[in-house]
């Protein structure tokens, strides 16, 4: 690559000289074709030089650039002159003009700012002249040039600012002084009224006609809008940087300061105007620029007019992204007073559609691909904006606080006033004609959008002023006094009373928003406690009302939505106002328990037989009940409250008694009618299936929450809860898990041929693995909630809500069996995390519980489970089972350790063998299917990747202490998750669900790739450099090392296998394995080598296959050659391993090198070995001489890279054909063992 780069560099120098001669000539008018060709080649060389500049050696790159830069002062004036001459003949030579501008842009992209600084203002003027022309192509080309210029200018200014901050001498030098006149001219060119007006006229509002807009919207027009959006963000950063410079320097030019403030105000008004642009990306860019201003210039908060306008824009923007399809809405000629407003909004929506449908294939595709991002950015802005009103440091800033609270008070007053007007405009009784009218549809959309806005605002206010966790109590009280004046408090109370009297009938979604608003505004009830009781009653009575209707089988869809919303709002109260809710505990808890029990009586329901943890009202109600209960258990230390816990598990116990009295698979299949014989009434079957699934989810939630609160409970209560839960595992969970396993075993399941069509991937599972579950799960989308960023807007859902009823029964049954298998293994895994005594529990004098458990649950049917079910076993059970194992100081400690090592000795090789087979099959079949097809091969590949990653984590948990990479990572990942959710703008999640929903903590099935990648960063890559840092091994792994030193066959065999696994996983195509194992291979291999070298074993050579391990390293390097980061670390590891083994295993290592590497550089290899030999011989010499002889990391990498270059440069096609067809020894056949 370096030779190619040098060639491009030399060609650029020669061609630049030729280009200069031609451009200086007077033959341009007569040779426009030649000029265009030269400009195209020049642009190409510039772009290639930019790409390859990094691959040229530093000193050579400097030489080339210096030679080029000598000619730059000649070529830029020529390009400017040609561009200026072409300005008057663009109609005849549009293509030539465009080529010239793009050549200028390629020039600006790679040269330094100081090479064109003297021409900067002229270039700005020139580009803006081109922008005013009618040609959209020239407008776009000039925009590219302008953006490149601004980027270079901004980067240069930022670099200068950093240098001045680091070096005061530079900061005080005359050259660092701000050139006010130059800055003023630059600002006037880009932010002057004429320029902003031109942007508005040509891009923002090119026409008022919708038909004409359809002809204007083209690729070039959209590209111009995208460039404008990028330019706005850059200009915002430039202005903020300029303000920072002005604050750091004393500027005497008052006119300049006035000018900067004036241009900033115009720019901000321009951004506010752009907020409503129908092209969503430009609107988004304008909000991003405003967000940057708000964060870094909090003085904007004192501008009440600006703040109110921004809130209004946010409301309108949230409103407009929920527009309905143009094909389903017609303007009515009714006598509505708001008809003119509706027409205006409708026309704006149609403009939005023109942009949307030009970029996306359909309205639905837009919602999935862009809607989520747009709304997320708006949510981030709302939280950032409202959060800025509450400064962290409040000392000596009373004026700022007063100003902030005054402005925030105006915002709240306007929002509450609009909420009351919205309530007044919403009818309480409707008929079908009203529900389908345009005004009603827009009213529903308006509720959806406004709720999202006010929910964010009120959540921030509650968190900052009424949260007990706030650290600045005094400042909190002061801000509360300033904000919550008597007038403001009365308006809150008045609005709350108004909402309590309001029961909308237009849409169940509006009713849900009302319930959520009642819970969000609960903090104001401190001024009127009676309202607190009314809110609680309203939420629970609403839930009860729709529960009764659901039991009766009427309005099932509406009932499900309303129960979910009411339960969600009530759970929010229990999570965020726990102390207040405890005041009503004695009356509240029995009522909640009764509602919870009644949920198991939905005999006539037509709801789904599966349970969605994010929206199931029963689980939310149970979560609320246990939140209150555990608060009592922890703070009151009242053991009598254990009776209340029994009330929560009673419905689960009763369901299990009814459902799981059977003792074999056939009655289980018949009870749930899995063969669909239709001999039993379908409602009874649905009731059975739903209740069993609901009971399992409730049990899982109870155990998980108990696990979270365990450390805060006293030992007696903790023991009672643990003992209370154990029978569920022994009597029911083991039984149903066995049944789920046996369904896939043809030898045990006599109905396998009938059932096998339903034992494959469910549709939900396929969508999960294909990454489109969120976008296609319409049943989930029909419950309008902003708990997930990709949920559809209510207006869109209204036209799709019937699609969920057309699901084929077979699909439902496949989904049910998948969820049943999944939740069973979740419960098994969480049981061992919750009750670690299970590892040591004896069933009788001879048998331990884990022996029986592993035989019945894990090993009995492991061979018959398909890979997509094996993935669930590893993910939900095996990871947790290995992670939470700990060696307790008991008499049975060594026995249990031996049992666990035996388990790993069987389990790990078996999984590795299956993974190797799966990867080999995948690499073979990859050639047989086209990329992009939604085929079974794509799903198989995804399953294989996830299985491999879970397997990697299991080995990781075995090697390292849980406290280091378990608990620490859980905390870290929890923090990161929370930060990510905040940054992603899941405002509703944070305000109404994230704090309240403790249900889905560990149930993510697919979205754990990034989490797994971040959880492993505690192991430093410094280990690759041979540093002997102490590794914090787990107790079990430490025990295995100890027994290996004592020549234990089991421990040595398992240790050998772990080493082999680490090496072999490097050959898998998934780079995750490489990144996770690379840092730990060297220290573990050193430890292992040290152990086996010290053991006097006649068969020691059979313990370790050096050829195989070293071959894995070379195969892994070859497979991941394109990954630069992996490549560098792999080369370093190969060098370290060669140095570690070359004394004892030199013959084997060299054999692999000769066999694997074509045209091996023998001379270089011998030189390297001689260097290693001399380094070892000098070990006895003094320390200084030894260090001088030692091979450095850079030398090691360069030597190994040069040795392996023939391998790295060889074509990769042979690798793909060969797959992983290595001869894999030590892979035991597990069938007989199991």
mmCIF file of N, CA and C in Angstrom, residues 404-508:
data_model
loop_
_atom_site.group_PDB
_atom_site.id
_atom_site.type_symbol
_atom_site.label_atom_id
_atom_site.label_comp_id
_atom_site.label_asym_id
_atom_site.label_seq_id
_atom_site.Cartn_x
_atom_site.Cartn_y
_atom_site.Cartn_z
ATOM 1 N N UNK A 404 -34.050 32.088 36.321
ATOM 2 C CA UNK A 404 -34.389 30.761 35.799
ATOM 3 C C UNK A 404 -35.776 30.319 36.241
ATOM 4 N N UNK A 405 -36.049 30.487 37.528
ATOM 5 C CA UNK A 405 -37.345 30.044 38.048
ATOM 6 C C UNK A 405 -38.492 30.873 37.480
ATOM 7 N N UNK A 406 -38.241 32.152 37.251
ATOM 8 C CA UNK A 406 -39.278 32.997 36.665
ATOM 9 C C UNK A 406 -39.617 32.525 35.253
ATOM 10 N N UNK A 407 -38.589 32.211 34.468
ATOM 11 C CA UNK A 407 -38.820 31.741 33.099
ATOM 12 C C UNK A 407 -39.472 30.360 33.095
ATOM 13 N N UNK A 408 -38.998 29.479 33.976
ATOM 14 C CA UNK A 408 -39.582 28.138 34.056
ATOM 15 C C UNK A 408 -41.039 28.208 34.485
ATOM 16 N N UNK A 409 -41.329 29.156 35.363
ATOM 17 C CA UNK A 409 -42.718 29.321 35.810
ATOM 18 C C UNK A 409 -43.614 29.710 34.631
ATOM 19 N N UNK A 410 -43.113 30.577 33.765
ATOM 20 C CA UNK A 410 -43.896 30.968 32.583
ATOM 21 C C UNK A 410 -44.129 29.772 31.666
ATOM 22 N N UNK A 411 -43.109 28.924 31.534
ATOM 23 C CA UNK A 411 -43.250 27.729 30.693
ATOM 24 C C UNK A 411 -44.312 26.792 31.268
ATOM 25 N N UNK A 412 -44.239 26.548 32.579
ATOM 26 C CA UNK A 412 -45.205 25.660 33.220
ATOM 27 C C UNK A 412 -46.620 26.215 33.121
ATOM 28 N N UNK A 413 -46.755 27.521 33.305
ATOM 29 C CA UNK A 413 -48.084 28.124 33.220
ATOM 30 C C UNK A 413 -48.671 27.960 31.820
ATOM 31 N N UNK A 414 -47.828 28.171 30.807
ATOM 32 C CA UNK A 414 -48.325 28.024 29.435
ATOM 33 C C UNK A 414 -48.693 26.569 29.140
ATOM 34 N N UNK A 415 -47.900 25.618 29.647
ATOM 35 C CA UNK A 415 -48.197 24.202 29.416
ATOM 36 C C UNK A 415 -49.478 23.778 30.125
ATOM 37 N N UNK A 416 -49.645 24.217 31.363
ATOM 38 C CA UNK A 416 -50.853 23.849 32.100
ATOM 39 C C UNK A 416 -52.088 24.482 31.475
ATOM 40 N N UNK A 417 -51.934 25.720 30.997
ATOM 41 C CA UNK A 417 -53.072 26.374 30.337
ATOM 42 C C UNK A 417 -53.449 25.631 29.058
ATOM 43 N N UNK A 418 -52.443 25.200 28.308
ATOM 44 C CA UNK A 418 -52.736 24.456 27.082
ATOM 45 C C UNK A 418 -53.365 23.106 27.414
ATOM 46 N N UNK A 419 -52.902 22.472 28.502
ATOM 47 C CA UNK A 419 -53.475 21.196 28.907
ATOM 48 C C UNK A 419 -54.955 21.352 29.230
ATOM 49 N N UNK A 420 -55.309 22.420 29.929
ATOM 50 C CA UNK A 420 -56.725 22.638 30.261
ATOM 51 C C UNK A 420 -57.539 22.880 29.002
ATOM 52 N N UNK A 421 -56.971 23.639 28.063
ATOM 53 C CA UNK A 421 -57.711 23.868 26.812
ATOM 54 C C UNK A 421 -57.861 22.573 26.026
ATOM 55 N N UNK A 422 -56.848 21.718 26.099
ATOM 56 C CA UNK A 422 -56.906 20.430 25.415
ATOM 57 C C UNK A 422 -58.003 19.557 26.028
ATOM 58 N N UNK A 423 -58.089 19.591 27.345
ATOM 59 C CA UNK A 423 -59.136 18.827 28.028
ATOM 60 C C UNK A 423 -60.514 19.351 27.636
ATOM 61 N N UNK A 424 -60.655 20.652 27.573
ATOM 62 C CA UNK A 424 -61.951 21.246 27.228
ATOM 63 C C UNK A 424 -62.361 20.901 25.802
ATOM 64 N N UNK A 425 -61.363 20.750 24.906
ATOM 65 C CA UNK A 425 -61.682 20.442 23.509
ATOM 66 C C UNK A 425 -61.921 18.960 23.260
ATOM 67 N N UNK A 426 -61.666 18.139 24.276
ATOM 68 C CA UNK A 426 -61.810 16.694 24.111
ATOM 69 C C UNK A 426 -63.184 16.250 24.584
ATOM 70 N N UNK A 427 -63.991 15.656 23.727
ATOM 71 C CA UNK A 427 -65.341 15.227 24.146
ATOM 72 C C UNK A 427 -65.274 14.021 25.078
ATOM 73 N N UNK A 428 -66.202 13.976 26.013
ATOM 74 C CA UNK A 428 -66.281 12.836 26.937
ATOM 75 C C UNK A 428 -67.176 11.735 26.394
ATOM 76 N N UNK A 429 -68.059 12.075 25.481
ATOM 77 C CA UNK A 429 -68.919 11.069 24.843
ATOM 78 C C UNK A 429 -68.804 11.234 23.340
ATOM 79 N N UNK A 430 -68.616 10.138 22.659
ATOM 80 C CA UNK A 430 -68.403 10.189 21.213
ATOM 81 C C UNK A 430 -69.200 9.102 20.524
ATOM 82 N N UNK A 431 -69.365 9.293 19.215
ATOM 83 C CA UNK A 431 -69.928 8.242 18.376
ATOM 84 C C UNK A 431 -68.945 7.957 17.245
ATOM 85 N N UNK A 432 -69.275 7.038 16.397
ATOM 86 C CA UNK A 432 -68.341 6.627 15.346
ATOM 87 C C UNK A 432 -68.005 7.767 14.397
ATOM 88 N N UNK A 433 -69.009 8.657 14.113
ATOM 89 C CA UNK A 433 -68.763 9.753 13.178
ATOM 90 C C UNK A 433 -67.738 10.725 13.759
ATOM 91 N N UNK A 434 -67.856 10.999 15.072
ATOM 92 C CA UNK A 434 -66.909 11.917 15.708
ATOM 93 C C UNK A 434 -65.522 11.299 15.741
ATOM 94 N N UNK A 435 -65.445 9.997 16.040
ATOM 95 C CA UNK A 435 -64.151 9.332 16.165
ATOM 96 C C UNK A 435 -63.379 9.316 14.862
ATOM 97 N N UNK A 436 -64.096 9.306 13.712
ATOM 98 C CA UNK A 436 -63.398 9.227 12.432
ATOM 99 C C UNK A 436 -63.230 10.587 11.766
ATOM 100 N N UNK A 437 -63.704 11.671 12.380
ATOM 101 C CA UNK A 437 -63.553 12.989 11.786
ATOM 102 C C UNK A 437 -62.106 13.446 11.867
ATOM 103 N N UNK A 438 -61.760 14.373 10.971
ATOM 104 C CA UNK A 438 -60.392 14.881 10.929
ATOM 105 C C UNK A 438 -60.008 15.548 12.236
ATOM 106 N N UNK A 439 -60.921 16.356 12.775
ATOM 107 C CA UNK A 439 -60.610 17.077 14.012
ATOM 108 C C UNK A 439 -60.332 16.112 15.156
ATOM 109 N N UNK A 440 -61.092 15.017 15.217
ATOM 110 C CA UNK A 440 -60.880 14.039 16.294
ATOM 111 C C UNK A 440 -59.543 13.327 16.140
ATOM 112 N N UNK A 441 -59.215 12.991 14.901
ATOM 113 C CA UNK A 441 -57.944 12.302 14.674
ATOM 114 C C UNK A 441 -56.775 13.207 15.040
ATOM 115 N N UNK A 442 -56.873 14.468 14.646
ATOM 116 C CA UNK A 442 -55.808 15.401 15.001
ATOM 117 C C UNK A 442 -55.771 15.656 16.502
ATOM 118 N N UNK A 443 -56.911 15.610 17.139
ATOM 119 C CA UNK A 443 -56.947 15.802 18.584
ATOM 120 C C UNK A 443 -56.220 14.663 19.297
ATOM 121 N N UNK A 444 -56.412 13.453 18.805
ATOM 122 C CA UNK A 444 -55.696 12.307 19.383
ATOM 123 C C UNK A 444 -54.189 12.473 19.198
ATOM 124 N N UNK A 445 -53.799 12.895 17.999
ATOM 125 C CA UNK A 445 -52.370 13.106 17.728
ATOM 126 C C UNK A 445 -51.825 14.212 18.630
ATOM 127 N N UNK A 446 -52.618 15.255 18.806
ATOM 128 C CA UNK A 446 -52.196 16.381 19.637
ATOM 129 C C UNK A 446 -51.985 15.945 21.084
ATOM 130 N N UNK A 447 -52.859 15.107 21.578
ATOM 131 C CA UNK A 447 -52.707 14.574 22.934
ATOM 132 C C UNK A 447 -51.403 13.777 23.044
ATOM 133 N N UNK A 448 -51.158 12.930 22.065
ATOM 134 C CA UNK A 448 -49.958 12.092 22.087
ATOM 135 C C UNK A 448 -48.702 12.945 22.153
ATOM 136 N N UNK A 449 -48.660 13.978 21.301
ATOM 137 C CA UNK A 449 -47.462 14.819 21.241
ATOM 138 C C UNK A 449 -47.310 15.667 22.498
ATOM 139 N N UNK A 450 -48.403 16.293 22.923
ATOM 140 C CA UNK A 450 -48.303 17.170 24.087
ATOM 141 C C UNK A 450 -48.001 16.382 25.354
ATOM 142 N N UNK A 451 -48.546 15.194 25.453
ATOM 143 C CA UNK A 451 -48.240 14.376 26.620
ATOM 144 C C UNK A 451 -46.744 14.091 26.716
ATOM 145 N N UNK A 452 -46.139 13.776 25.569
ATOM 146 C CA UNK A 452 -44.708 13.490 25.557
ATOM 147 C C UNK A 452 -43.920 14.694 26.059
ATOM 148 N N UNK A 453 -44.326 15.889 25.665
ATOM 149 C CA UNK A 453 -43.632 17.109 26.092
ATOM 150 C C UNK A 453 -43.820 17.381 27.575
ATOM 151 N N UNK A 454 -45.062 17.428 28.032
ATOM 152 C CA UNK A 454 -45.307 17.810 29.426
ATOM 153 C C UNK A 454 -44.826 16.732 30.390
ATOM 154 N N UNK A 455 -44.844 15.480 29.959
ATOM 155 C CA UNK A 455 -44.335 14.403 30.805
ATOM 156 C C UNK A 455 -42.849 14.617 31.098
ATOM 157 N N UNK A 456 -42.072 14.981 30.072
ATOM 158 C CA UNK A 456 -40.653 15.256 30.266
ATOM 159 C C UNK A 456 -40.435 16.436 31.200
ATOM 160 N N UNK A 457 -41.168 17.492 30.944
ATOM 161 C CA UNK A 457 -40.981 18.719 31.739
ATOM 162 C C UNK A 457 -41.307 18.462 33.203
ATOM 163 N N UNK A 458 -42.446 17.845 33.467
ATOM 164 C CA UNK A 458 -42.853 17.608 34.852
ATOM 165 C C UNK A 458 -41.942 16.599 35.535
ATOM 166 N N UNK A 459 -41.429 15.646 34.768
ATOM 167 C CA UNK A 459 -40.519 14.688 35.383
ATOM 168 C C UNK A 459 -39.244 15.372 35.877
ATOM 169 N N UNK A 460 -38.674 16.269 35.055
ATOM 170 C CA UNK A 460 -37.460 16.986 35.467
ATOM 171 C C UNK A 460 -37.747 17.862 36.677
ATOM 172 N N UNK A 461 -38.891 18.532 36.678
ATOM 173 C CA UNK A 461 -39.252 19.384 37.817
ATOM 174 C C UNK A 461 -39.382 18.539 39.081
ATOM 175 N N UNK A 462 -40.050 17.399 38.977
ATOM 176 C CA UNK A 462 -40.197 16.547 40.163
ATOM 177 C C UNK A 462 -38.850 16.033 40.656
ATOM 178 N N UNK A 463 -38.008 15.598 39.707
ATOM 179 C CA UNK A 463 -36.719 15.039 40.098
ATOM 180 C C UNK A 463 -35.835 16.083 40.776
ATOM 181 N N UNK A 464 -35.881 17.309 40.282
ATOM 182 C CA UNK A 464 -34.992 18.350 40.808
ATOM 183 C C UNK A 464 -35.508 18.967 42.106
ATOM 184 N N UNK A 465 -36.808 19.072 42.251
ATOM 185 C CA UNK A 465 -37.357 19.807 43.394
ATOM 186 C C UNK A 465 -38.039 18.933 44.434
ATOM 187 N N UNK A 466 -38.529 17.786 44.055
ATOM 188 C CA UNK A 466 -39.338 17.002 44.988
ATOM 189 C C UNK A 466 -38.809 15.591 45.180
ATOM 190 N N UNK A 467 -37.546 15.386 44.854
ATOM 191 C CA UNK A 467 -36.943 14.071 45.040
ATOM 192 C C UNK A 467 -36.112 14.062 46.309
ATOM 193 N N UNK A 468 -36.274 13.025 47.103
ATOM 194 C CA UNK A 468 -35.541 12.927 48.366
ATOM 195 C C UNK A 468 -34.061 12.651 48.151
ATOM 196 N N UNK A 469 -33.696 12.264 46.932
ATOM 197 C CA UNK A 469 -32.298 11.941 46.668
ATOM 198 C C UNK A 469 -31.474 13.163 46.295
ATOM 199 N N UNK A 470 -32.118 14.308 46.149
ATOM 200 C CA UNK A 470 -31.391 15.522 45.782
ATOM 201 C C UNK A 470 -30.429 15.895 46.886
ATOM 202 N N UNK A 471 -29.194 16.186 46.524
ATOM 203 C CA UNK A 471 -28.151 16.445 47.525
ATOM 204 C C UNK A 471 -28.209 17.875 48.034
ATOM 205 N N UNK A 472 -28.551 18.834 47.185
ATOM 206 C CA UNK A 472 -28.562 20.226 47.608
ATOM 207 C C UNK A 472 -29.943 20.576 48.162
ATOM 208 N N UNK A 473 -30.167 20.197 49.399
ATOM 209 C CA UNK A 473 -31.494 20.369 49.986
ATOM 210 C C UNK A 473 -31.847 21.847 50.122
ATOM 211 N N UNK A 474 -30.867 22.666 50.585
ATOM 212 C CA UNK A 474 -31.156 24.091 50.782
ATOM 213 C C UNK A 474 -31.461 24.777 49.460
ATOM 214 N N UNK A 475 -30.636 24.526 48.467
ATOM 215 C CA UNK A 475 -30.893 25.143 47.161
ATOM 216 C C UNK A 475 -32.189 24.608 46.569
ATOM 217 N N UNK A 476 -32.490 23.346 46.860
ATOM 218 C CA UNK A 476 -33.742 22.748 46.397
ATOM 219 C C UNK A 476 -34.931 23.492 46.993
ATOM 220 N N UNK A 477 -34.860 23.753 48.269
ATOM 221 C CA UNK A 477 -35.950 24.471 48.933
ATOM 222 C C UNK A 477 -36.086 25.886 48.398
ATOM 223 N N UNK A 478 -34.932 26.528 48.143
ATOM 224 C CA UNK A 478 -34.972 27.901 47.637
ATOM 225 C C UNK A 478 -35.606 27.944 46.254
ATOM 226 N N UNK A 479 -35.215 27.014 45.383
ATOM 227 C CA UNK A 479 -35.786 26.990 44.035
ATOM 228 C C UNK A 479 -37.275 26.653 44.084
ATOM 229 N N UNK A 480 -37.653 25.772 44.992
ATOM 230 C CA UNK A 480 -39.069 25.436 45.129
ATOM 231 C C UNK A 480 -39.890 26.647 45.559
ATOM 232 N N UNK A 481 -39.323 27.439 46.500
ATOM 233 C CA UNK A 481 -40.030 28.647 46.940
ATOM 234 C C UNK A 481 -40.208 29.637 45.794
ATOM 235 N N UNK A 482 -39.168 29.765 44.972
ATOM 236 C CA UNK A 482 -39.253 30.719 43.861
ATOM 237 C C UNK A 482 -40.196 30.244 42.769
ATOM 238 N N UNK A 483 -40.201 28.941 42.517
ATOM 239 C CA UNK A 483 -41.028 28.401 41.436
ATOM 240 C C UNK A 483 -42.468 28.180 41.877
ATOM 241 N N UNK A 484 -42.624 27.479 42.975
ATOM 242 C CA UNK A 484 -43.966 27.091 43.406
ATOM 243 C C UNK A 484 -44.564 28.183 44.287
ATOM 244 N N UNK A 485 -44.810 29.323 43.685
ATOM 245 C CA UNK A 485 -45.499 30.404 44.395
ATOM 246 C C UNK A 485 -46.952 29.997 44.604
ATOM 247 N N UNK A 486 -47.659 30.807 45.349
ATOM 248 C CA UNK A 486 -49.058 30.473 45.625
ATOM 249 C C UNK A 486 -49.868 30.390 44.335
ATOM 250 N N UNK A 487 -49.559 31.290 43.391
ATOM 251 C CA UNK A 487 -50.279 31.271 42.113
ATOM 252 C C UNK A 487 -49.981 30.009 41.316
ATOM 253 N N UNK A 488 -48.678 29.664 41.266
ATOM 254 C CA UNK A 488 -48.270 28.469 40.519
ATOM 255 C C UNK A 488 -48.837 27.203 41.160
ATOM 256 N N UNK A 489 -48.791 27.146 42.486
ATOM 257 C CA UNK A 489 -49.318 25.987 43.198
ATOM 258 C C UNK A 489 -50.813 25.840 42.952
ATOM 259 N N UNK A 490 -51.512 26.931 42.991
ATOM 260 C CA UNK A 490 -52.965 26.893 42.784
ATOM 261 C C UNK A 490 -53.295 26.448 41.363
ATOM 262 N N UNK A 491 -52.478 26.885 40.392
ATOM 263 C CA UNK A 491 -52.733 26.450 39.019
ATOM 264 C C UNK A 491 -52.506 24.954 38.866
ATOM 265 N N UNK A 492 -51.456 24.430 39.514
ATOM 266 C CA UNK A 492 -51.215 22.989 39.498
ATOM 267 C C UNK A 492 -52.390 22.240 40.110
ATOM 268 N N UNK A 493 -52.838 22.706 41.279
ATOM 269 C CA UNK A 493 -53.937 22.033 41.973
ATOM 270 C C UNK A 493 -55.218 22.099 41.158
ATOM 271 N N UNK A 494 -55.443 23.262 40.538
ATOM 272 C CA UNK A 494 -56.643 23.423 39.717
ATOM 273 C C UNK A 494 -56.626 22.473 38.527
ATOM 274 N N UNK A 495 -55.463 22.368 37.866
ATOM 275 C CA UNK A 495 -55.338 21.459 36.716
ATOM 276 C C UNK A 495 -55.519 20.012 37.154
ATOM 277 N N UNK A 496 -54.970 19.687 38.322
ATOM 278 C CA UNK A 496 -55.081 18.321 38.824
ATOM 279 C C UNK A 496 -56.532 17.961 39.112
ATOM 280 N N UNK A 497 -57.251 18.882 39.746
ATOM 281 C CA UNK A 497 -58.680 18.638 40.021
ATOM 282 C C UNK A 497 -59.459 18.500 38.708
ATOM 283 N N UNK A 498 -59.075 19.324 37.738
ATOM 284 C CA UNK A 498 -59.722 19.292 36.432
ATOM 285 C C UNK A 498 -59.524 17.917 35.774
ATOM 286 N N UNK A 499 -58.312 17.381 35.857
ATOM 287 C CA UNK A 499 -58.018 16.074 35.276
ATOM 288 C C UNK A 499 -58.746 14.957 36.002
ATOM 289 N N UNK A 500 -58.883 15.085 37.327
ATOM 290 C CA UNK A 500 -59.572 14.048 38.096
ATOM 291 C C UNK A 500 -61.049 13.943 37.699
ATOM 292 N N UNK A 501 -61.611 15.040 37.249
ATOM 293 C CA UNK A 501 -63.022 15.031 36.846
ATOM 294 C C UNK A 501 -63.212 14.660 35.377
ATOM 295 N N UNK A 502 -62.107 14.453 34.674
ATOM 296 C CA UNK A 502 -62.153 14.259 33.228
ATOM 297 C C UNK A 502 -61.967 12.785 32.893
ATOM 298 N N UNK A 503 -62.954 12.200 32.209
ATOM 299 C CA UNK A 503 -62.872 10.806 31.757
ATOM 300 C C UNK A 503 -63.175 10.780 30.270
ATOM 301 N N UNK A 504 -62.143 10.868 29.434
ATOM 302 C CA UNK A 504 -62.383 10.942 27.983
ATOM 303 C C UNK A 504 -62.856 9.615 27.427
ATOM 304 N N UNK A 505 -63.688 9.701 26.417
ATOM 305 C CA UNK A 505 -64.193 8.507 25.759
ATOM 306 C C UNK A 505 -63.802 8.460 24.287
ATOM 307 N N UNK A 506 -63.090 9.518 23.830
ATOM 308 C CA UNK A 506 -62.717 9.587 22.426
ATOM 309 C C UNK A 506 -61.709 8.501 22.068
ATOM 310 N N UNK A 507 -60.747 8.257 22.959
ATOM 311 C CA UNK A 507 -59.694 7.283 22.680
ATOM 312 C C UNK A 507 -59.169 6.740 23.990
ATOM 313 N N UNK A 508 -58.932 5.432 24.032
ATOM 314 C CA UNK A 508 -58.344 4.844 25.224
ATOM 315 C C UNK A 508 -56.931 5.366 25.455
#
